[in-house]
């Protein structure tokens, strides 16, 4: 008897296994590798959960892979091992590398088109998508978390120095004056510092003043583009920062965002950083602070133009079945929906990537309740982007950022003048570009 | 003599290391201690796991690096070209790479030197039976349990020019501490941070070495009127030389390869390439910049350097070591 029952059960199990079509179709799994740890990682998980609950066909599984560089390397290694995720989050400096990997990626416009789902590229903010779009307007990757560089200032220190907190400096000469006053009044030991120096004081400086960062429309026109960020505006700006070090108007904050400690500890009163640092400062600063648009050089014609983004976008990798791509497309539509995107924007301080999400946030009164959170988007959309302010696209740009950091250190420690340092950075960067062009013929 | 006797022994005898042989020579019986395996296959089975591990975790990746160093490919491996020695020519004509070589030399020698001398000093002090010697020993061994990256982060917080406690005290005594811009300070910091962990390891070996030195030697010297300084340099130090030799090899290899975490957490190779040691450059070029060919070529060079260094140490320095 016992044996018979066991046998029967085995039979049932075997039948069930042999006929999966009879059972309810299991949802198709979509893997997403991302670089958001901590609170942001939890937010990513909850977005995916929301999508998974909203329908039954697909299941998006987010996996945290470490820093941007770690995530990209992991994705590449997985692709080489023929086991890649469907969606890979890649930082903006990896854009050209991803674009060049033709057999490895599937452009987002193609994914959306083949899915048959509604997709309107013009619903997105052009200054955000521009970074990830070909010159003929095809969107290659889905922007997800984008930020831009803005100016933060310590309102308490402003008051202490007798400065009007409602009037943050608009131009660089003004910023210098304000910084000097802050130091003179003892409101902060040093005036100004910065995070992400290469991104803010070179890449964004160019866009903000409508000055080319490289040839061929900042690299959008082809891999034979070369860097030109040693032209007079760049030299003048960096030399000014270096000169400002002498009377503590400026201090080098270190690489990446290590300088954040200088602002939230009150060592400096003015600080240029990513708009996505807002939430962090809100938590760590024991003083009131405000945000303003990046200062500009008033004698430069065409300034201020608009700034460019940093952050990351979502790339779709090649080699999956059409129904899986359909799931990717459905997920992209979900994260682009005004509610999801507005929530992400308000929670993280990253830009809303669609116009509708921006409008929704305005309507909800978020910007009034949280003064300073709108600065980034206003600055991004100040003018229609030009060839010089659409973004930059250079191969191996992550390495060039490293070169910039090292040259900045040579300049700010007085080993080189701004001209020498930038010339050397451009020279070394262009050698990489020549190598990249050769490798991606 | 010794070598001849060795050569005469049947092939599949398990042989002892040179240390033991030398030891046996002095007691006059080499053959008695040998154990003979009757089964011809068993020895191979016994070493098989170790060989498998070596093949999988060393030989195979090393050969992959060798192959990669002759290729130029895009990150995704969709296009790949055999370029002979282009990658090697590329690195050796790059001033950044040659600079990195120089930095590595300064770094490795300093780390090994500092870690060895501090550990020796501490070990000599711990060897004089103190009342709370156990506590003292335990505390010194602790740092070795800290992962390099964690250690790097700890040092980073201590010496952070803005919020670091040590930076604060240094500024109080008039040192303008800013290792984010000052290359010498950055180098000093990574050397101390890298050596700190190694001190524990060296300390253990030195202490064991010191405790195996017979007390009668030292007492005899003391009776003959040798002071502590003289006793140390003429008796203790020469008798410690096998330990010293072993530790020099281990420390140099550590400084060359294992210090990646410290550099990554503290300086990322900066400021202005001041702490850009070879192993960090391999990581940076391979994983951040995705230049796989160039990075592989660098790791092949690094491998050759360490093999050469070890061979040189065993061939020439070991001769001067007393066992």
Tab-separated table of C-alpha atoms in Angstrom, chain A residues 69 72-73 75-76 79-80 97-98 101 103-104 245 251-256 258 261-262 265 267 317 396 398-399 402-403 406-410 412-413 415-416 424 435 438-440, chain B residues 68 72-79 86-87 96 156 160-163 171 178 180-183 266-274 281 283-292 294:
chain	number	residue	atom	x	y	z
A	69	UNK	CA	33.192	50.440	-11.842
A	72	UNK	CA	30.400	47.544	-15.132
A	73	UNK	CA	33.305	45.132	-14.753
A	75	UNK	CA	28.622	42.954	-16.349
A	76	UNK	CA	31.471	42.726	-18.823
A	79	UNK	CA	29.030	38.851	-20.869
A	80	UNK	CA	32.377	37.257	-21.662
A	97	UNK	CA	32.690	52.054	-24.175
A	98	UNK	CA	29.188	50.572	-24.155
A	101	UNK	CA	30.541	47.257	-27.941
A	103	UNK	CA	27.606	43.012	-30.498
A	104	UNK	CA	27.189	43.229	-26.750
A	245	UNK	CA	44.670	78.680	-2.648
A	251	UNK	CA	41.121	74.414	-1.073
A	252	UNK	CA	41.438	71.156	-2.995
A	253	UNK	CA	38.925	68.712	-1.538
A	254	UNK	CA	40.430	65.461	-2.825
A	255	UNK	CA	39.166	63.025	-5.392
A	256	UNK	CA	35.564	61.903	-6.001
A	258	UNK	CA	35.888	63.132	-0.435
A	261	UNK	CA	33.512	66.506	4.659
A	262	UNK	CA	34.885	69.997	4.112
A	265	UNK	CA	32.120	70.131	8.835
A	267	UNK	CA	35.535	74.140	6.850
A	317	UNK	CA	22.591	43.497	-23.164
A	396	UNK	CA	37.978	55.303	-21.958
A	398	UNK	CA	36.986	56.890	-16.867
A	399	UNK	CA	40.742	56.739	-17.324
A	402	UNK	CA	41.858	59.613	-13.412
A	403	UNK	CA	44.399	61.562	-15.455
A	406	UNK	CA	46.356	63.480	-11.024
A	407	UNK	CA	47.004	66.653	-13.017
A	408	UNK	CA	44.758	68.630	-10.664
A	409	UNK	CA	46.914	67.407	-7.802
A	410	UNK	CA	50.053	68.502	-9.645
A	412	UNK	CA	47.085	72.467	-6.804
A	413	UNK	CA	50.301	71.384	-5.114
A	415	UNK	CA	54.221	71.375	-9.248
A	416	UNK	CA	52.677	72.601	-12.494
A	424	UNK	CA	49.555	67.216	-20.187
A	435	UNK	CA	44.184	53.772	-28.880
A	438	UNK	CA	42.200	51.886	-33.240
A	439	UNK	CA	40.622	49.184	-31.068
A	440	UNK	CA	37.089	50.075	-32.201
B	68	UNK	CA	45.846	38.262	-22.699
B	72	UNK	CA	44.379	43.837	-27.827
B	73	UNK	CA	40.655	43.601	-27.386
B	74	UNK	CA	37.695	45.746	-26.519
B	75	UNK	CA	36.244	45.327	-23.047
B	76	UNK	CA	33.535	42.895	-24.111
B	77	UNK	CA	35.895	40.689	-26.075
B	78	UNK	CA	33.853	41.084	-29.246
B	79	UNK	CA	36.941	41.943	-31.281
B	86	UNK	CA	52.725	45.904	-28.501
B	87	UNK	CA	51.299	45.914	-24.996
B	96	UNK	CA	53.651	56.752	-15.928
B	156	UNK	CA	41.900	57.119	6.274
B	160	UNK	CA	41.702	62.643	6.938
B	161	UNK	CA	42.923	66.245	6.499
B	162	UNK	CA	39.482	67.623	7.372
B	163	UNK	CA	38.123	65.430	10.149
B	171	UNK	CA	48.264	70.503	12.655
B	178	UNK	CA	47.237	67.208	3.685
B	180	UNK	CA	45.489	64.558	-0.661
B	181	UNK	CA	47.947	67.013	-2.179
B	182	UNK	CA	51.325	66.294	-0.588
B	183	UNK	CA	52.905	63.257	-2.261
B	266	UNK	CA	43.716	55.762	1.251
B	267	UNK	CA	45.009	57.440	-1.885
B	268	UNK	CA	43.866	55.650	-5.045
B	269	UNK	CA	47.390	56.023	-6.349
B	270	UNK	CA	47.469	59.804	-5.936
B	271	UNK	CA	48.255	62.585	-5.426
B	272	UNK	CA	49.756	62.999	-8.871
B	273	UNK	CA	50.751	59.308	-9.091
B	274	UNK	CA	52.818	59.555	-5.875
B	281	UNK	CA	48.066	50.296	-11.570
B	283	UNK	CA	43.878	47.025	-11.047
B	284	UNK	CA	43.208	50.551	-12.231
B	285	UNK	CA	44.081	49.900	-15.866
B	286	UNK	CA	42.302	46.559	-15.974
B	287	UNK	CA	39.169	47.108	-13.938
B	288	UNK	CA	38.564	50.836	-14.075
B	289	UNK	CA	39.966	51.645	-17.480
B	290	UNK	CA	39.191	48.252	-19.039
B	291	UNK	CA	42.524	48.108	-20.848
B	292	UNK	CA	42.807	44.344	-20.485
B	294	UNK	CA	47.923	46.547	-21.071
